[in-house]
Amino acid sequence: MTIRYPNGKKYVPAQRSARVNKKNLSFSNRGKTLEDELNETNEYYLSNNEAVIHKKPVPIQIVHVKYPARSAAVITEAYFRSPSTTDYNGVWKGKYIDFEAKETKNTTSFPLQNIHDHQVEHMKKVTEQAGIAFLLVKFTVLDRYFIIPYEYFEKKWERMIAGGRKSITLSEMEEISIEIKAGFNPRLDYLAALDSFLKPAFEETIERQENL
Amino acid sequence: MTIRYPNGKKYVPAQRSARVNKKNLSFSNRGKTLEDELNETNEYYLSNNEAVIHKKPVPIQIVHVKYPARSAAVITEAYFRSPSTTDYNGVWKGKYIDFEAKETKNTTSFPLQNIHDHQVEHMKKVTEQAGIAFLLVKFTVLDRYFIIPYEYFEKKWERMIAGGRKSITLSEMEEISIEIKAGFNPRLDYLAALDSFLKPAFEETIERQENL
């Protein structure tokens, strides 16, 4: 029995160089994980002075460390902890950006069990502080990407809490989010999407900022 | 020979409960680490809806993970990586906050070797994106705390690069930073300091935000 912990996925170390992976040489780049795509995008933003957005390291509880002579310290016992925040945050044109990125193999809906309670709580708090919080969801089989502003996502989350459905259907997704297309460089231009399409979604947030 | 890696400090796991540590029961709280003090402060800000600021997890390169039957995954080989950003970031009244916190046992100056190149580069990029970046330095022996806006710190860093002194003297520190006092709750009210005293320091940053 393999225990998948804490996010239901087996840990797979990041590839040292995505460039040498044959799959990634294909035009569609379908083999790339969402994390790879976002890392590339964030590197592009950083080197073009468009934004400073980083993925947070995976939270680890370190239990034992060895300090061998003449070589680097080795962690010999540690455990994965549940994240208490989202994975990505940073600054873009003076605005605080905060999001969680999730992939699903599902083709008809996005299962909400992919998101932790405390991550939702975190996005709510960020929104209250006039930060821009959203979810970025990739339907890997469909090769489709959606950005859902937190304030829209919250309604579906509350529906689940109230006993309703435990997922967001694809057609609901099309309604409450902005679909973005993967491109070459930047790979996933999510900031452009925020800039041009999501202004109405963040109107309340912007108003809140003015009143703080 | 003990290798101290990568920040020159031996890894010491965080105490599970600071409250049971006798040292911390003293009035002065001198036994607390700066990290403990900032965690307490950030928890205070969070629960009072004043800001959402978290410490980032320590970056780790995971090499080997075991998945024992019926229990949690165990990381059995991993290494510390150098951080590519600062330790703390978050949002406060719509503003992006980003800082590095450092302790020194030195009593006359703050050694710049405590800061990594890429952390300075990161703070520079944050400042360019109209985020608020600063250094929070604790002189543990003196029990004194200073907040240095990045734009002031940068001048001392550049002096070092140009071949000048490798530290900021205490009297320079008093000039270019705001001293804050440790209190009860919040323990280290650094946002209040930013709010009331540092406006002139961030004037350029605010202007930059308006022009972005």
CSV table of C-alpha atoms in Angstrom, one decimal:
chain,number,residue,atom,x,y,z
A,1,MET,CA,0.0,0.0,0.0
A,2,THR,CA,1.4,3.3,-1.0
A,3,ILE,CA,0.6,6.2,1.1
A,4,ARG,CA,0.1,9.4,-0.8
A,5,TYR,CA,0.9,12.3,1.5
A,6,PRO,CA,-0.2,15.0,2.2
A,7,ASN,CA,-1.8,16.1,-1.1
A,8,GLY,CA,-2.7,12.7,-2.4
A,9,LYS,CA,0.2,12.6,-4.8
A,10,LYS,CA,3.3,10.5,-4.6
A,11,TYR,CA,6.4,12.8,-4.4
A,12,VAL,CA,8.2,13.0,-7.7
A,13,PRO,CA,11.4,15.1,-7.6
A,14,ALA,CA,11.5,17.9,-10.1
A,15,GLN,CA,13.4,17.1,-13.3
A,16,ARG,CA,16.8,18.8,-13.2
A,17,SER,CA,16.5,19.9,-16.8
A,18,ALA,CA,13.2,20.0,-18.5
A,19,ARG,CA,15.0,20.8,-21.7
A,20,VAL,CA,16.5,17.3,-22.1
A,21,ASN,CA,13.2,15.6,-21.7
A,22,LYS,CA,12.1,14.4,-25.1
A,23,LYS,CA,8.4,14.9,-24.3
A,24,ASN,CA,9.0,18.6,-23.8
A,25,LEU,CA,10.5,19.0,-27.3
A,26,SER,CA,7.1,18.5,-28.9
A,27,PHE,CA,5.3,21.6,-30.2
A,28,SER,CA,2.3,21.2,-27.9
A,29,ASN,CA,4.3,20.9,-24.8
A,30,ARG,CA,1.6,18.6,-23.5
A,31,GLY,CA,4.1,16.6,-21.4
A,32,LYS,CA,4.9,19.6,-19.1
A,33,THR,CA,3.5,19.8,-15.7
A,34,LEU,CA,1.6,22.9,-14.6
A,35,GLU,CA,4.4,23.5,-12.1
A,36,ASP,CA,7.0,23.5,-14.9
A,37,GLU,CA,4.9,25.9,-17.0
A,38,LEU,CA,4.4,28.3,-14.2
A,39,ASN,CA,8.1,28.2,-13.3
A,40,GLU,CA,8.9,29.1,-16.9
A,41,THR,CA,6.3,31.8,-16.9
A,42,ASN,CA,7.5,33.3,-13.6
A,43,GLU,CA,11.1,33.3,-14.8
A,44,TYR,CA,10.0,35.1,-17.9
A,45,TYR,CA,8.1,37.8,-15.8
A,46,LEU,CA,11.2,38.1,-13.6
A,47,SER,CA,13.7,38.5,-16.3
A,48,ASN,CA,11.5,41.0,-18.2
A,49,ASN,CA,10.8,43.0,-15.0
A,50,GLU,CA,7.1,42.4,-15.3
A,51,ALA,CA,6.5,40.8,-11.9
A,52,VAL,CA,8.3,39.0,-9.0
A,53,ILE,CA,6.4,35.8,-8.3
A,54,HIS,CA,7.8,32.6,-6.9
A,55,LYS,CA,6.6,29.2,-5.9
A,56,LYS,CA,7.0,28.6,-2.2
A,57,PRO,CA,9.2,25.7,-1.1
A,58,VAL,CA,7.3,22.5,0.0
A,59,PRO,CA,6.8,22.7,3.8
A,60,ILE,CA,8.8,20.0,5.5
A,61,GLN,CA,9.1,19.0,9.2
A,62,ILE,CA,12.7,18.2,9.7
A,63,VAL,CA,13.4,15.6,12.4
A,64,HIS,CA,17.0,14.6,12.0
A,65,VAL,CA,20.0,16.1,10.3
A,66,LYS,CA,23.5,14.6,9.9
A,67,TYR,CA,26.6,16.8,9.7
A,68,PRO,CA,29.2,14.6,8.0
A,69,ALA,CA,32.8,15.8,8.0
A,70,ARG,CA,33.8,17.8,5.0
A,71,SER,CA,30.5,17.6,3.2
A,72,ALA,CA,27.1,19.2,3.2
A,73,ALA,CA,24.5,18.6,6.0
A,74,VAL,CA,22.2,15.7,5.1
A,75,ILE,CA,18.6,15.6,6.3
A,76,THR,CA,18.0,11.9,7.1
A,77,GLU,CA,14.5,12.1,8.5
A,78,ALA,CA,11.8,14.5,7.6
A,79,TYR,CA,8.0,14.6,6.8
A,80,PHE,CA,5.8,16.5,4.4
A,81,ARG,CA,3.5,19.0,6.2
A,82,SER,CA,0.2,20.3,4.9
A,83,PRO,CA,0.7,23.8,3.3
A,84,SER,CA,-1.0,26.6,5.3
A,85,THR,CA,-1.0,29.0,2.4
A,86,THR,CA,-1.1,28.8,-1.4
A,87,ASP,CA,1.8,27.8,-3.5
A,88,TYR,CA,2.6,31.0,-5.4
A,89,ASN,CA,2.8,34.6,-4.4
A,90,GLY,CA,4.6,37.8,-5.2
A,91,VAL,CA,4.2,41.4,-6.5
A,92,TRP,CA,3.1,42.8,-9.8
A,93,LYS,CA,2.9,46.5,-10.4
A,94,GLY,CA,2.6,47.1,-6.7
A,95,LYS,CA,-0.2,44.6,-6.4
A,96,TYR,CA,0.0,41.5,-4.2
A,97,ILE,CA,-0.6,38.3,-6.2
A,98,ASP,CA,-1.5,35.0,-4.5
A,99,PHE,CA,-2.6,31.8,-6.1
A,100,GLU,CA,-2.9,28.1,-6.0
A,101,ALA,CA,-2.3,26.0,-9.1
A,102,LYS,CA,-4.0,22.6,-9.6
A,103,GLU,CA,-4.0,20.0,-12.3
A,104,THR,CA,-6.8,17.5,-12.8
A,105,LYS,CA,-7.1,14.5,-15.1
A,106,ASN,CA,-10.9,14.8,-14.9
A,107,THR,CA,-12.5,16.0,-18.1
A,108,THR,CA,-15.9,17.1,-16.9
A,109,SER,CA,-15.4,18.8,-13.5
A,110,PHE,CA,-12.8,20.1,-11.1
A,111,PRO,CA,-13.0,18.2,-7.8
A,112,LEU,CA,-12.8,20.5,-4.8
A,113,GLN,CA,-11.0,17.9,-2.6
A,114,ASN,CA,-7.9,19.2,-4.4
A,115,ILE,CA,-8.0,22.3,-2.2
A,116,HIS,CA,-7.3,22.4,1.5
A,117,ASP,CA,-9.5,24.2,4.0
A,118,HIS,CA,-6.7,26.4,5.2
A,119,GLN,CA,-5.8,27.4,1.6
A,120,VAL,CA,-9.3,28.7,1.1
A,121,GLU,CA,-9.1,30.5,4.5
A,122,HIS,CA,-5.8,32.0,3.3
A,123,MET,CA,-7.2,33.2,0.0
A,124,LYS,CA,-10.1,34.8,1.9
A,125,LYS,CA,-7.8,36.6,4.2
A,126,VAL,CA,-5.7,37.8,1.3
A,127,THR,CA,-8.8,39.1,-0.5
A,128,GLU,CA,-9.8,40.9,2.7
A,129,GLN,CA,-6.3,42.6,2.7
A,130,ALA,CA,-7.0,43.7,-0.9
A,131,GLY,CA,-4.6,41.2,-2.4
A,132,ILE,CA,-5.4,39.5,-5.6
A,133,ALA,CA,-6.1,35.8,-4.9
A,134,PHE,CA,-7.1,33.2,-7.5
A,135,LEU,CA,-7.0,29.6,-8.5
A,136,LEU,CA,-5.3,28.4,-11.7
A,137,VAL,CA,-6.7,25.1,-12.8
A,138,LYS,CA,-5.4,22.9,-15.7
A,139,PHE,CA,-7.5,20.2,-17.2
A,140,THR,CA,-4.5,18.1,-18.3
A,141,VAL,CA,-6.4,15.8,-20.7
A,142,LEU,CA,-8.3,18.7,-22.3
A,143,ASP,CA,-5.2,20.9,-22.3
A,144,ARG,CA,-7.4,23.8,-21.0
A,145,TYR,CA,-6.4,26.4,-18.4
A,146,PHE,CA,-8.7,28.5,-16.2
A,147,ILE,CA,-8.2,31.4,-13.8
A,148,ILE,CA,-10.9,31.6,-11.1
A,149,PRO,CA,-10.9,34.8,-9.0
A,150,TYR,CA,-11.2,33.8,-5.3
A,151,GLU,CA,-14.5,35.7,-4.9
A,152,TYR,CA,-16.1,33.5,-7.6
A,153,PHE,CA,-14.5,30.3,-6.3
A,154,GLU,CA,-15.8,31.0,-2.8
A,155,LYS,CA,-19.4,30.6,-3.9
A,156,LYS,CA,-18.7,27.1,-5.2
A,157,TRP,CA,-16.8,26.2,-2.0
A,158,GLU,CA,-19.6,27.4,0.2
A,159,ARG,CA,-22.1,25.4,-1.9
A,160,MET,CA,-20.0,22.3,-1.0
A,161,ILE,CA,-19.9,23.2,2.7
A,162,ALA,CA,-23.7,23.6,2.6
A,163,GLY,CA,-23.9,20.0,1.4
A,164,GLY,CA,-23.9,20.6,-2.3
A,165,ARG,CA,-21.7,19.2,-5.1
A,166,LYS,CA,-18.1,18.6,-4.3
A,167,SER,CA,-16.8,19.9,-7.6
A,168,ILE,CA,-17.0,22.7,-10.1
A,169,THR,CA,-18.4,21.5,-13.4
A,170,LEU,CA,-16.6,22.4,-16.6
A,171,SER,CA,-19.5,24.5,-17.8
A,172,GLU,CA,-19.6,26.4,-14.5
A,173,MET,CA,-15.8,26.8,-14.9
A,174,GLU,CA,-16.4,28.4,-18.3
A,175,GLU,CA,-18.8,30.9,-16.6
A,176,ILE,CA,-16.9,32.0,-13.5
A,177,SER,CA,-13.4,32.0,-14.9
A,178,ILE,CA,-11.2,33.2,-17.7
A,179,GLU,CA,-9.7,30.6,-19.9
A,180,ILE,CA,-6.1,31.2,-20.9
A,181,LYS,CA,-4.2,29.5,-23.7
A,182,ALA,CA,-0.7,28.2,-23.3
A,183,GLY,CA,1.8,30.0,-25.6
A,184,PHE,CA,5.5,30.0,-26.2
A,185,ASN,CA,7.0,32.8,-24.1
A,186,PRO,CA,5.6,33.5,-21.6
A,187,ARG,CA,4.2,30.0,-21.5
A,188,LEU,CA,1.0,30.9,-19.5
A,189,ASP,CA,0.5,34.6,-19.5
A,190,TYR,CA,-1.8,34.7,-16.5
A,191,LEU,CA,-1.0,38.3,-15.6
A,192,ALA,CA,-2.2,39.5,-19.0
A,193,ALA,CA,-5.4,37.7,-18.4
A,194,LEU,CA,-5.8,39.4,-15.0
A,195,ASP,CA,-5.0,42.7,-16.5
A,196,SER,CA,-7.4,42.7,-19.4
A,197,PHE,CA,-10.2,40.4,-18.5
A,198,LEU,CA,-10.6,40.2,-14.8
A,199,LYS,CA,-10.9,43.8,-13.8
A,200,PRO,CA,-14.7,43.4,-13.1
A,201,ALA,CA,-13.9,40.4,-10.9
A,202,PHE,CA,-11.5,42.4,-8.8
A,203,GLU,CA,-13.5,45.6,-8.6
A,204,GLU,CA,-14.6,44.9,-5.0
A,205,THR,CA,-11.0,44.1,-4.1
A,206,ILE,CA,-9.7,47.4,-5.7
A,207,GLU,CA,-12.4,49.3,-3.8
A,208,ARG,CA,-11.4,47.6,-0.6
A,209,GLN,CA,-7.8,48.7,-1.2
A,210,GLU,CA,-8.9,52.3,-1.5
A,211,ASN,CA,-10.7,52.1,1.8
A,212,LEU,CA,-8.0,50.5,3.8
B,1,MET,CA,34.5,19.3,11.8
B,2,THR,CA,30.9,20.5,11.7
B,3,ILE,CA,29.8,21.9,8.4
B,4,ARG,CA,27.4,24.7,8.8
B,5,TYR,CA,25.2,24.8,5.7
B,6,PRO,CA,24.1,26.8,3.7
B,7,ASN,CA,23.7,29.9,5.9
B,8,GLY,CA,26.6,29.2,8.3
B,9,LYS,CA,24.2,28.0,11.0
B,10,LYS,CA,23.7,24.5,12.3
B,11,TYR,CA,20.2,23.4,11.8
B,12,VAL,CA,18.2,23.5,15.0
B,13,PRO,CA,14.6,22.3,14.8
B,14,ALA,CA,12.0,24.8,16.0
B,15,GLN,CA,10.8,24.3,19.5
B,16,ARG,CA,7.4,22.6,19.5
B,17,SER,CA,6.1,24.9,22.2
B,18,ALA,CA,7.9,28.1,23.1
B,19,ARG,CA,5.6,28.5,26.0
B,20,VAL,CA,7.1,25.6,28.0
B,21,ASN,CA,10.6,27.0,27.6
B,22,LYS,CA,11.6,28.5,30.9
B,23,LYS,CA,13.8,31.2,29.3
B,24,ASN,CA,10.7,32.5,27.6
B,25,LEU,CA,8.8,33.1,30.8
B,26,SER,CA,11.1,35.9,31.8
B,27,PHE,CA,9.8,39.4,31.4
B,28,SER,CA,12.3,40.5,28.8
B,29,ASN,CA,11.7,37.5,26.6
B,30,ARG,CA,15.4,37.7,25.8
B,31,GLY,CA,15.5,33.9,25.1
B,32,LYS,CA,13.3,34.1,22.1
B,33,THR,CA,14.7,33.9,18.7
B,34,LEU,CA,13.8,36.5,16.2
B,35,GLU,CA,12.0,33.9,14.2
B,36,ASP,CA,9.8,33.1,17.2
B,37,GLU,CA,9.1,36.7,17.7
B,38,LEU,CA,8.1,37.3,14.1
B,39,ASN,CA,5.9,34.2,14.0
B,40,GLU,CA,4.0,35.5,17.1
B,41,THR,CA,3.7,38.9,15.5
B,42,ASN,CA,2.5,37.5,12.2
B,43,GLU,CA,0.0,35.3,14.0
B,44,TYR,CA,-1.3,38.4,15.8
B,45,TYR,CA,-1.6,40.4,12.5
B,46,LEU,CA,-3.4,37.5,10.9
B,47,SER,CA,-5.9,36.9,13.7
B,48,ASN,CA,-6.6,40.6,14.0
B,49,ASN,CA,-7.1,41.0,10.2
B,50,GLU,CA,-4.2,43.5,10.0
B,51,ALA,CA,-2.1,41.6,7.5
B,52,VAL,CA,-1.4,38.2,5.9
B,53,ILE,CA,2.4,37.7,6.3
B,54,HIS,CA,4.0,34.3,6.5
B,55,LYS,CA,7.5,32.9,6.7
B,56,LYS,CA,8.4,30.8,3.7
B,57,PRO,CA,9.4,27.1,4.3
B,58,VAL,CA,13.1,26.4,4.2
B,59,PRO,CA,14.0,25.3,0.6
B,60,ILE,CA,15.0,21.6,0.5
B,61,GLN,CA,16.3,19.5,-2.3
B,62,ILE,CA,14.6,16.1,-1.8
B,63,VAL,CA,16.6,13.1,-3.0
B,64,HIS,CA,14.9,10.1,-1.5
B,65,VAL,CA,11.5,9.4,-0.1
B,66,LYS,CA,10.2,6.1,1.5
B,67,TYR,CA,6.6,5.2,1.4
B,68,PRO,CA,6.1,2.7,4.3
B,69,ALA,CA,2.9,0.7,4.5
B,70,ARG,CA,0.2,2.3,6.6
B,71,SER,CA,2.2,5.4,7.7
B,72,ALA,CA,3.3,8.7,6.4
B,73,ALA,CA,5.9,9.1,3.7
B,74,VAL,CA,9.4,9.7,5.1
B,75,ILE,CA,12.0,11.8,3.4
B,76,THR,CA,15.3,9.9,4.0
B,77,GLU,CA,17.7,12.0,2.0
B,78,ALA,CA,17.5,15.7,1.4
B,79,TYR,CA,19.8,18.7,1.4
B,80,PHE,CA,19.4,22.4,2.3
B,81,ARG,CA,19.3,24.7,-0.6
B,82,SER,CA,20.3,28.4,-0.6
B,83,PRO,CA,17.2,30.6,-0.5
B,84,SER,CA,16.6,32.6,-3.7
B,85,THR,CA,14.2,35.1,-2.0
B,86,THR,CA,13.8,36.6,1.4
B,87,ASP,CA,12.2,34.7,4.3
B,88,TYR,CA,9.0,36.6,4.8
B,89,ASN,CA,6.3,38.0,2.5
B,90,GLY,CA,2.7,38.9,2.3
B,91,VAL,CA,0.0,41.6,2.0
B,92,TRP,CA,-0.9,44.5,4.2
B,93,LYS,CA,-3.6,46.9,3.2
B,94,GLY,CA,-3.2,46.0,-0.4
B,95,LYS,CA,0.6,46.5,-0.2
B,96,TYR,CA,3.1,43.8,-1.0
B,97,ILE,CA,5.5,43.3,2.0
B,98,ASP,CA,8.8,41.5,1.7
B,99,PHE,CA,11.6,41.2,4.2
B,100,GLU,CA,14.6,39.3,5.4
B,101,ALA,CA,15.1,39.0,9.2
B,102,LYS,CA,18.6,38.5,10.6
B,103,GLU,CA,20.1,38.2,14.1
B,104,THR,CA,23.6,39.1,15.0
B,105,LYS,CA,25.6,38.6,18.2
B,106,ASN,CA,27.8,41.4,17.2
B,107,THR,CA,27.5,44.6,19.3
B,108,THR,CA,29.1,47.2,17.1
B,109,SER,CA,28.0,46.4,13.6
B,110,PHE,CA,25.9,44.2,11.3
B,111,PRO,CA,28.1,42.0,9.1
B,112,LEU,CA,26.8,42.0,5.5
B,113,GLN,CA,28.0,38.4,5.0
B,114,ASN,CA,24.7,37.5,6.7
B,115,ILE,CA,22.9,38.4,3.4
B,116,HIS,CA,23.0,36.4,0.2
B,117,ASP,CA,23.6,38.1,-3.2
B,118,HIS,CA,20.4,36.7,-4.6
B,119,GLN,CA,18.4,38.0,-1.7
B,120,VAL,CA,19.6,41.5,-2.4
B,121,GLU,CA,18.8,41.0,-6.0
B,122,HIS,CA,15.3,39.9,-5.0
B,123,MET,CA,14.7,42.9,-2.8
B,124,LYS,CA,15.8,45.2,-5.6
B,125,LYS,CA,13.3,43.5,-8.0
B,126,VAL,CA,10.6,43.8,-5.4
B,127,THR,CA,11.3,47.5,-5.0
B,128,GLU,CA,11.2,48.0,-8.7
B,129,GLN,CA,7.7,46.4,-8.8
B,130,ALA,CA,6.6,48.9,-6.1
B,131,GLY,CA,6.6,46.3,-3.3
B,132,ILE,CA,7.9,47.3,0.1
B,133,ALA,CA,11.2,45.5,0.8
B,134,PHE,CA,13.3,45.8,4.0
B,135,LEU,CA,15.7,44.2,6.3
B,136,LEU,CA,14.8,43.5,10.0
B,137,VAL,CA,18.0,43.2,12.1
B,138,LYS,CA,18.1,42.1,15.7
B,139,PHE,CA,21.3,42.8,17.8
B,140,THR,CA,20.7,39.9,20.2
B,141,VAL,CA,23.2,41.0,22.9
B,142,LEU,CA,22.0,44.6,22.9
B,143,ASP,CA,18.3,43.5,22.5
B,144,ARG,CA,17.8,46.2,19.8
B,145,TYR,CA,15.8,45.8,16.6
B,146,PHE,CA,16.1,47.9,13.4
B,147,ILE,CA,14.1,48.1,10.2
B,148,ILE,CA,16.2,49.2,7.2
B,149,PRO,CA,14.3,50.0,4.0
B,150,TYR,CA,15.9,48.3,1.0
B,151,GLU,CA,16.7,51.6,-0.7
B,152,TYR,CA,18.9,52.6,2.3
B,153,PHE,CA,20.4,49.2,2.7
B,154,GLU,CA,21.4,49.1,-1.0
B,155,LYS,CA,23.8,52.0,-0.5
B,156,LYS,CA,25.7,50.1,2.1
B,157,TRP,CA,25.7,47.0,0.0
B,158,GLU,CA,27.1,48.9,-3.0
B,159,ARG,CA,29.8,50.4,-0.8
B,160,MET,CA,30.9,46.8,0.1
B,161,ILE,CA,30.8,45.7,-3.6
B,162,ALA,CA,33.0,48.8,-4.4
B,163,GLY,CA,35.6,47.5,-1.9
B,164,GLY,CA,34.4,49.3,1.2
B,165,ARG,CA,33.5,48.0,4.6
B,166,LYS,CA,31.7,44.6,4.9
B,167,SER,CA,29.3,45.7,7.6
B,168,ILE,CA,26.9,48.4,8.7
B,169,THR,CA,28.1,50.1,11.9
B,170,LEU,CA,25.7,50.5,14.7
B,171,SER,CA,25.7,54.3,14.4
B,172,GLU,CA,25.0,54.0,10.6
B,173,MET,CA,22.2,51.7,11.5
B,174,GLU,CA,20.7,54.3,13.8
B,175,GLU,CA,20.9,56.8,10.9
B,176,ILE,CA,19.4,54.7,8.1
B,177,SER,CA,16.8,52.7,9.9
B,178,ILE,CA,13.9,52.9,12.4
B,179,GLU,CA,14.5,51.3,15.7
B,180,ILE,CA,11.5,49.3,17.0
B,181,LYS,CA,11.0,48.1,20.6
B,182,ALA,CA,9.8,44.6,21.4
B,183,GLY,CA,6.4,44.7,23.2
B,184,PHE,CA,3.9,42.2,24.4
B,185,ASN,CA,1.2,41.8,21.8
B,186,PRO,CA,2.1,42.2,19.0
B,187,ARG,CA,5.7,41.3,20.0
B,188,LEU,CA,7.4,43.3,17.2
B,189,ASP,CA,5.0,45.8,15.7
B,190,TYR,CA,7.0,46.3,12.5
B,191,LEU,CA,4.0,47.3,10.4
B,192,ALA,CA,3.2,50.2,12.8
B,193,ALA,CA,6.8,51.3,12.3
B,194,LEU,CA,6.4,51.2,8.5
B,195,ASP,CA,3.1,53.0,8.8
B,196,SER,CA,4.2,56.0,10.9
B,197,PHE,CA,7.9,56.4,10.4
B,198,LEU,CA,8.9,55.1,7.1
B,199,LYS,CA,6.7,57.0,4.7
B,200,PRO,CA,9.6,59.2,3.6
B,201,ALA,CA,11.7,56.1,2.9
B,202,PHE,CA,9.1,54.6,0.7
B,203,GLU,CA,8.1,57.8,-1.1
B,204,GLU,CA,9.9,56.8,-4.3
B,205,THR,CA,8.3,53.3,-4.1
B,206,ILE,CA,4.9,54.8,-3.8
B,207,GLU,CA,5.5,57.1,-6.7
B,208,ARG,CA,6.7,54.2,-8.7
B,209,GLN,CA,3.5,52.3,-7.9
B,210,GLU,CA,1.5,55.2,-9.2
B,211,ASN,CA,3.4,55.2,-12.5
B,212,LEU,CA,3.2,51.5,-13.1
